[in-house]
Short mmCIF file of C-alpha atoms in Angstrom, two decimals:
data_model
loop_
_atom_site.label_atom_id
_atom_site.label_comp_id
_atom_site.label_asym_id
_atom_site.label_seq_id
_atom_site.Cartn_x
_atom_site.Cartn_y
_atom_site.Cartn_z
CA UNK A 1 84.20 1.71 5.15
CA UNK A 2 87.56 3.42 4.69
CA UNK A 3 89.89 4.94 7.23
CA UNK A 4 90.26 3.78 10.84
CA UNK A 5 87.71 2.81 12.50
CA UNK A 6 86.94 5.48 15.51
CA UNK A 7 86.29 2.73 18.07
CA UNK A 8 89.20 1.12 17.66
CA UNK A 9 93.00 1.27 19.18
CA UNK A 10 95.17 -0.08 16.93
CA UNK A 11 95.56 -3.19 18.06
CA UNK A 12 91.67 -4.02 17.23
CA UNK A 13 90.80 -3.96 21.26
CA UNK A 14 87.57 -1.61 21.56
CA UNK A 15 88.55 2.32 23.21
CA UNK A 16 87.82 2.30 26.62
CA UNK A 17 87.78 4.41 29.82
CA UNK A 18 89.83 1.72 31.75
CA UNK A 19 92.57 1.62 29.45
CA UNK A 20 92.49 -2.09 28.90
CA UNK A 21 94.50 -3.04 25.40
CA UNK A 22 93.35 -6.91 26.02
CA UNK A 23 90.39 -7.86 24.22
CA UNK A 24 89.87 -10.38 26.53
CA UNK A 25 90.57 -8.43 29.84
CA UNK A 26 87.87 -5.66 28.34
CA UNK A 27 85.21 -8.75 27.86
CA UNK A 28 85.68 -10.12 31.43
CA UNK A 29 85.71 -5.95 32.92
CA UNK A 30 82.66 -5.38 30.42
CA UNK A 31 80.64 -7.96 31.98
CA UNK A 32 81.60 -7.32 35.10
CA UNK A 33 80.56 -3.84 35.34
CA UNK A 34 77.41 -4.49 33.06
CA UNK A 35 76.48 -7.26 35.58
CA UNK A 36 76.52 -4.82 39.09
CA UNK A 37 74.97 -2.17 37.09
CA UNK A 38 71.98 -4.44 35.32
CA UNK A 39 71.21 -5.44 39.48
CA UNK A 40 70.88 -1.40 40.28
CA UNK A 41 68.44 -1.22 37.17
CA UNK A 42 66.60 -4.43 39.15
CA UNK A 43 66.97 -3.02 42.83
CA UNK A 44 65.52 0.22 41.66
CA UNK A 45 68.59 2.14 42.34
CA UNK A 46 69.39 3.07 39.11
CA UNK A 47 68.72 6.91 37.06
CA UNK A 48 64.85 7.09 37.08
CA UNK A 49 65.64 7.58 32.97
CA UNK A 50 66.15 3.62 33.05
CA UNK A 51 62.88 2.78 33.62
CA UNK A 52 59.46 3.56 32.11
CA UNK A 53 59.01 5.39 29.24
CA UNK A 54 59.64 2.64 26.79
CA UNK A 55 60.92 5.12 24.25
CA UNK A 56 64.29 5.80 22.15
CA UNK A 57 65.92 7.63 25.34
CA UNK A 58 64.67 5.16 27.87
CA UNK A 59 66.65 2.82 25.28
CA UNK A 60 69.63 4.80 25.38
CA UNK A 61 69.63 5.32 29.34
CA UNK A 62 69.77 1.68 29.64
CA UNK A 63 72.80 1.72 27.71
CA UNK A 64 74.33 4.41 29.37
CA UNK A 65 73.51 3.00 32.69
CA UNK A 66 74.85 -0.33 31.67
CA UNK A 67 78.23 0.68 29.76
CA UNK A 68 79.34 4.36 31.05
CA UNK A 69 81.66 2.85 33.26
CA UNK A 70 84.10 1.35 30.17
CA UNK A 71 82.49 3.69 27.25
CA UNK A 72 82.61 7.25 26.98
CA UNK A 73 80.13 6.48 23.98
CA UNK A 74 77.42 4.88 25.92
CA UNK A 75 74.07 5.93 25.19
CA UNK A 76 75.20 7.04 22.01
CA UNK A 77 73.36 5.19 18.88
CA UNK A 78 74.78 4.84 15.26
CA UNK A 79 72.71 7.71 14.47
CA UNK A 80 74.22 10.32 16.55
CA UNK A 81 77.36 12.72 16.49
CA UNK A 82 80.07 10.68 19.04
CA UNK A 83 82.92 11.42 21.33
CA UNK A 84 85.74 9.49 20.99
CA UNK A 85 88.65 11.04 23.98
CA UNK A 86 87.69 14.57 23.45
CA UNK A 87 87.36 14.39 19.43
CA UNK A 88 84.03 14.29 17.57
CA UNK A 89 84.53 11.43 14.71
CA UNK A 90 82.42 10.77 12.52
CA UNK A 91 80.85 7.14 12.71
CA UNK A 92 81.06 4.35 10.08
CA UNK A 93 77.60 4.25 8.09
CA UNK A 94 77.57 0.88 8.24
CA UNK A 95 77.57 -2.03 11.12
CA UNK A 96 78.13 -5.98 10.01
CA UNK A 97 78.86 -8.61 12.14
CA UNK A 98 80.15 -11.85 10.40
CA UNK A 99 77.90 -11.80 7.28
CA UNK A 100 74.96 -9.94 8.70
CA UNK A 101 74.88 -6.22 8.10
CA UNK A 102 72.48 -4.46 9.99
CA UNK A 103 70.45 -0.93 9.54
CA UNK A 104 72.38 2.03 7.86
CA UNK A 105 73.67 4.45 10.43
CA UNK A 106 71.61 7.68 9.96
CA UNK A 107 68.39 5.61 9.42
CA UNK A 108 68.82 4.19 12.90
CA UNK A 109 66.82 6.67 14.81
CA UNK A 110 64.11 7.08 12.62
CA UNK A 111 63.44 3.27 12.56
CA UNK A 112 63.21 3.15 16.42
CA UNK A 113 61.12 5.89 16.66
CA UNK A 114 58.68 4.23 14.69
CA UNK A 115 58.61 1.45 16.53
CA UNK A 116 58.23 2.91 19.69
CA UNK A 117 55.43 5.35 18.31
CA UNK A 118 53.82 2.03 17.62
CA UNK A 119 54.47 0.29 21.01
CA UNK A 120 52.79 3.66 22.26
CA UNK A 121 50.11 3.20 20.77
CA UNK A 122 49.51 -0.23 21.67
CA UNK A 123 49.84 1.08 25.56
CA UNK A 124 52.80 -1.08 25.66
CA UNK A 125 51.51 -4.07 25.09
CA UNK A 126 49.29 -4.00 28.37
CA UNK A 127 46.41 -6.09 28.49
CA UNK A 128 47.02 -8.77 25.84
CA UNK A 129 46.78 -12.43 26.39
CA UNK A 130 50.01 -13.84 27.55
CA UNK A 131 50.31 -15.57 23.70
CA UNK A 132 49.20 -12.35 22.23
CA UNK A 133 51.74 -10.21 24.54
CA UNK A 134 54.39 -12.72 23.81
CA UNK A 135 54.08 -12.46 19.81
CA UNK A 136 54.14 -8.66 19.61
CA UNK A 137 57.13 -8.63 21.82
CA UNK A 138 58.75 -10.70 19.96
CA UNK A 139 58.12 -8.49 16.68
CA UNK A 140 59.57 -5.66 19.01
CA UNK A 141 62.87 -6.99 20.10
CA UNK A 142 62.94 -7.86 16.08
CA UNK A 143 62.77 -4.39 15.17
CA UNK A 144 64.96 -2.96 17.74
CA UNK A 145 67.73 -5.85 16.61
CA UNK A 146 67.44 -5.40 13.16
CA UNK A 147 68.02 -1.65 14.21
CA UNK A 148 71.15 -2.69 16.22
CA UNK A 149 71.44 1.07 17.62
CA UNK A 150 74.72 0.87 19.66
CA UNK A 151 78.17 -0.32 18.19
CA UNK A 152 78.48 -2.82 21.46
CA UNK A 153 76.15 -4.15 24.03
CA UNK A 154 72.58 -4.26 21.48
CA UNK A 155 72.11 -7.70 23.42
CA UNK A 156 72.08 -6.93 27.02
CA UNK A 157 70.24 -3.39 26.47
CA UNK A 158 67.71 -4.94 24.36
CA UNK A 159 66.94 -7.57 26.73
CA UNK A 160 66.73 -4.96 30.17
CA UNK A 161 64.34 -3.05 28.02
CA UNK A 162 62.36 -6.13 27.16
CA UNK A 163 62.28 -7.61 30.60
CA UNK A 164 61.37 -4.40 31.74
CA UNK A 165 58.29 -4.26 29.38
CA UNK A 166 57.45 -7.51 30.24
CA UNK A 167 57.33 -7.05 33.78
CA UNK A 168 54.82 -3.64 33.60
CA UNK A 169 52.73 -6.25 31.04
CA UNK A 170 52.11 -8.60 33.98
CA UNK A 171 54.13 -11.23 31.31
CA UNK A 172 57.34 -11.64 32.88
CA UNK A 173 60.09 -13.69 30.65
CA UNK A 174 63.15 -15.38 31.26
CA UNK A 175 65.80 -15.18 29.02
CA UNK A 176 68.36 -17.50 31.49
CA UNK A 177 67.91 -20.95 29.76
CA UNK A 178 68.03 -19.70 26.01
CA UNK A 179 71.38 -20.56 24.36
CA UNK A 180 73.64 -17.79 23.02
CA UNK A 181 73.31 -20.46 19.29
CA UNK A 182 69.34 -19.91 19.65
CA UNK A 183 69.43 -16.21 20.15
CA UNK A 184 71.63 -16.35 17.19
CA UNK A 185 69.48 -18.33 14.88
CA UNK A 186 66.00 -16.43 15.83
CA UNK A 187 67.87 -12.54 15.54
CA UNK A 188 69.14 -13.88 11.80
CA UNK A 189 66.28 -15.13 10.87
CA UNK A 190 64.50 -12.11 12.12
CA UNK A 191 67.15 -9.83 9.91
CA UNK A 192 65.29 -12.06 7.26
CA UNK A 193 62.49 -11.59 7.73
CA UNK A 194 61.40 -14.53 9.48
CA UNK A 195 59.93 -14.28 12.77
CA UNK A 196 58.64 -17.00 13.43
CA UNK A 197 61.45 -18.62 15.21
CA UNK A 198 61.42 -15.41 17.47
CA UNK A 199 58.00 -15.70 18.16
CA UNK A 200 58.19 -19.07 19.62
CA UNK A 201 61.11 -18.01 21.42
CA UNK A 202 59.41 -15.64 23.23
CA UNK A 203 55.90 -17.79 23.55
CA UNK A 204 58.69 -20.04 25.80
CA UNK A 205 60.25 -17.52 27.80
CA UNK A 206 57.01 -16.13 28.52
CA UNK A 207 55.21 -19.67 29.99
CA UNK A 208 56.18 -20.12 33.52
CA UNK A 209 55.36 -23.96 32.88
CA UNK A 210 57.56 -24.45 29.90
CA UNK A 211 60.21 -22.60 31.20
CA UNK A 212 60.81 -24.51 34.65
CA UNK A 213 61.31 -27.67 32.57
CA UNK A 214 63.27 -25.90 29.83
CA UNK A 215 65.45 -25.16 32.54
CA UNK A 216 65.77 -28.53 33.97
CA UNK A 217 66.70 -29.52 30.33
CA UNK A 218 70.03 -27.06 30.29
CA UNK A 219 70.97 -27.98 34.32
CA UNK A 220 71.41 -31.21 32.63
CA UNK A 221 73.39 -30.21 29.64
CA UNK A 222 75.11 -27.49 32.24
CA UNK A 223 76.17 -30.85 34.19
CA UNK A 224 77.39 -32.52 30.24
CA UNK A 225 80.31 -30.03 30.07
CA UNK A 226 82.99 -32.80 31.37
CA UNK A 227 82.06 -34.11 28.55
CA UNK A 228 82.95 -31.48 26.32
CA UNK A 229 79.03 -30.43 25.64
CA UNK A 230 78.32 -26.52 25.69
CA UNK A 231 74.57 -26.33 25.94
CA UNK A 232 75.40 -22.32 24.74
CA UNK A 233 76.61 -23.55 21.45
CA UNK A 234 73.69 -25.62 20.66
CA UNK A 235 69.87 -24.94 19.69
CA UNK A 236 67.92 -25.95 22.81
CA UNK A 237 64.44 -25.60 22.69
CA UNK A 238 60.94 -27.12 24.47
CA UNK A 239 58.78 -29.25 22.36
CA UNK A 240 55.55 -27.33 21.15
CA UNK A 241 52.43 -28.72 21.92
CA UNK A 242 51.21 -31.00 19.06
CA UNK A 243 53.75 -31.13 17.17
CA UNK A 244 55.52 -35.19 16.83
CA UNK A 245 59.17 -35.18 17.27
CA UNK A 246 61.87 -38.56 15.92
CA UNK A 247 65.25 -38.59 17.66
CA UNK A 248 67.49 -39.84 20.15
CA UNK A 249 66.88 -39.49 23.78
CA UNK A 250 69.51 -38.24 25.65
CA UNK A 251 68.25 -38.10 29.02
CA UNK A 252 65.29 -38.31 31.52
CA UNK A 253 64.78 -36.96 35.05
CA UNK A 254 62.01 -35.66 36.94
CA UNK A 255 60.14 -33.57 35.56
CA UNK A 256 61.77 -32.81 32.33
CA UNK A 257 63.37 -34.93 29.29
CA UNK A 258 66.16 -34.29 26.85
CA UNK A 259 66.34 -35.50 23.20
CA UNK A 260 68.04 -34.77 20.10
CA UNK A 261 65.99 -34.29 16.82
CA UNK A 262 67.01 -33.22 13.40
CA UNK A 263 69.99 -31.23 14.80
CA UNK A 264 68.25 -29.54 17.65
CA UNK A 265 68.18 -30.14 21.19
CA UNK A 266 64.61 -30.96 22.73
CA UNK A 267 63.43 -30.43 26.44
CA UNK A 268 60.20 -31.88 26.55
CA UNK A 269 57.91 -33.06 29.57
CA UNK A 270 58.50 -36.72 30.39
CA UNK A 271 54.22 -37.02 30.26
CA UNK A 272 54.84 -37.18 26.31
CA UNK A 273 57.48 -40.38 26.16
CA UNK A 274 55.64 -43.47 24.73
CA UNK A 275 55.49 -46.34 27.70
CA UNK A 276 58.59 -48.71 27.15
CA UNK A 277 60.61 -46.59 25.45
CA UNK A 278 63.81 -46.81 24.23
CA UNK A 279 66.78 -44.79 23.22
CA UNK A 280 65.16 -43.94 19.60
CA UNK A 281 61.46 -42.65 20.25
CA UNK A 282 58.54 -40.14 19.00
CA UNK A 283 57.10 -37.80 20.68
CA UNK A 284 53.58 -36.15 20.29
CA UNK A 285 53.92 -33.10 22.38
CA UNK A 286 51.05 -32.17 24.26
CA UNK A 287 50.68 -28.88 27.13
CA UNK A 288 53.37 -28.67 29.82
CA UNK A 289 51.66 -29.34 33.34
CA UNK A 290 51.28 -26.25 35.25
CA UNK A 291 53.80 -25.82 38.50
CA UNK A 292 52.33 -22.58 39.56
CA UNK A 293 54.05 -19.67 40.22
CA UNK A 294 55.73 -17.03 37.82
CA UNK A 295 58.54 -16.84 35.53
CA UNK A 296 61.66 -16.51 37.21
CA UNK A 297 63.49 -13.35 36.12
CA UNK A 298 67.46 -14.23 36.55
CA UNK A 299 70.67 -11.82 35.58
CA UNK A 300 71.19 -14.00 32.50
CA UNK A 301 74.67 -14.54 30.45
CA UNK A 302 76.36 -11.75 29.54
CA UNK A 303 75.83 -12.27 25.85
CA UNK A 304 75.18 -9.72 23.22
CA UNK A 305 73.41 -10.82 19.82
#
């Protein structure tokens, strides 16, 4: 890309209708707004447009809803002619974050429209199994990463839209207890083409059982950070049923244990430690017992991916 990039002020700090210059101040007033305006979207108080359809423009009216307040581009994708304080610019064909580059600008529509045409005719994923719901939204969000339609905020929107799908599925998923390093790893590998890692990502967030003691897992590493641990920074993940795990354990309370194993973190069900266990054990992973109730649907980290 040559020339100045149109989102930019020239210190590098992202244009914005508040007139912050600070990177940082614009992060903290980005989340901020995103955060009040994501609980509208959940209250029911936000633009009908927001919820529904399940299409490119209910995609871009979560955006808008979510971002207007600091963007004048919100709801805008890569794809589209943009308004930058009162001057159409033209947009860089291109988006790359770190070493990933993403979809070409002008294919960006087309490729979501596809999808979507797909999810259609699938009637949005409603009645599937909650394993066969979970793997096709998994391949979703995949496609609507790789796509990476705005030039900020792909995270958050992608996951209000997912959430959203979820919930009209009767497969609601919880995205609280997955680290930002996890989302990381499974959205790479998806650019990959890999989606398996993905796919069990969203088999977790989708199983109220696994989920309550996934979360008891990162209370515990939330509680490690006077130690200088950031559970966000690592791969944290339940143990899948039948699979054998070797590591360290870490930790073990009620309902839930924590162990490290060839560089990940574990959460696993304290069922599955061996009787008179030490610090180094194995694991054979077997079902998570079932605590009734649903998934818990919370406003999550303000993280985009």
């Amino acid at each position: 890309m040559t020339g100045r990039d149109p989102f930019l002020q020239a210190n590098g700090t992202m244009k914005n209708l508040l007139g912050i210059e600070s990177a940082g101040e614009l992060a903290v007033a980005e989340a901020d707004y995103a955060a009040a305006r994501t609980v509208q979207m959940r209250e029911g108080s936000a633009p009908a447009a927001t919820r529904g359809n399940f299409d490119l423009a209910h995609l871009k009216a979560i955006h808008r809803h979510l971002f207007g307040d600091v963007y004048e581009w919100a709801g805008t994708t890569r794809a589209e002619p943009l308004t930058i304080e009162g001057r159409t610019v033209g947009q860089p064909p291109l988006l790359m974050k770190g070493t990933t580059t993403f979809e070409a600008g002008n294919r960006v529509n087309a490729r979501l429209e596809a999808a979507f045409d797909r999810l259609r005719a699938e009637n949005s994923l409603q009645g599937l199994s909650r394993e066969e719901f979970s793997q096709r939204a998994a391949n979703l969000f995949i496609q609507i990463n790789n796509a990476h339609p705005f030039r900020e905020g792909n995270g958050r929107t992608q996951r209000e839209f997912m959430l959203q799908l979820a919930e009209q599925a009767g497969h609601p998923l919880n995205f609280d207890p997955i680290s930002q390093e996890r989302m990381i790893v499974a959205s790479y590998d998806g650019i990959q083409g890999e989606g398996s890692t993905m796919r069990r990502l969203f088999d977790e967030i989708s199983n109220p059982d696994r989920v309550a003691v996934l979360e008891r897992g990162v209370q515990y590493l939330e509680g490690a950070r006077q130690h200088g641990a950031r559970w966000e920074e690592m791969y944290v993940a339940t143990t899948t049923p039948g699979r054998e795990y070797n590591g360290q354990l870490a930790a073990k309370g009620e309902g839930f244990f924590v162990m490290a194993s060839e560089g990940d973190v574990l959460v696993g069900h304290p069922q599955d430690l061996p009787e008179g266990h030490g610090r180094n054990v194995t694991v054979k992973a077997t079902e998570f017992p079932s605590e009734g109730g649903g998934v818990q649907i919370g406003l999550g980290r303000d993280l985009d991916y």
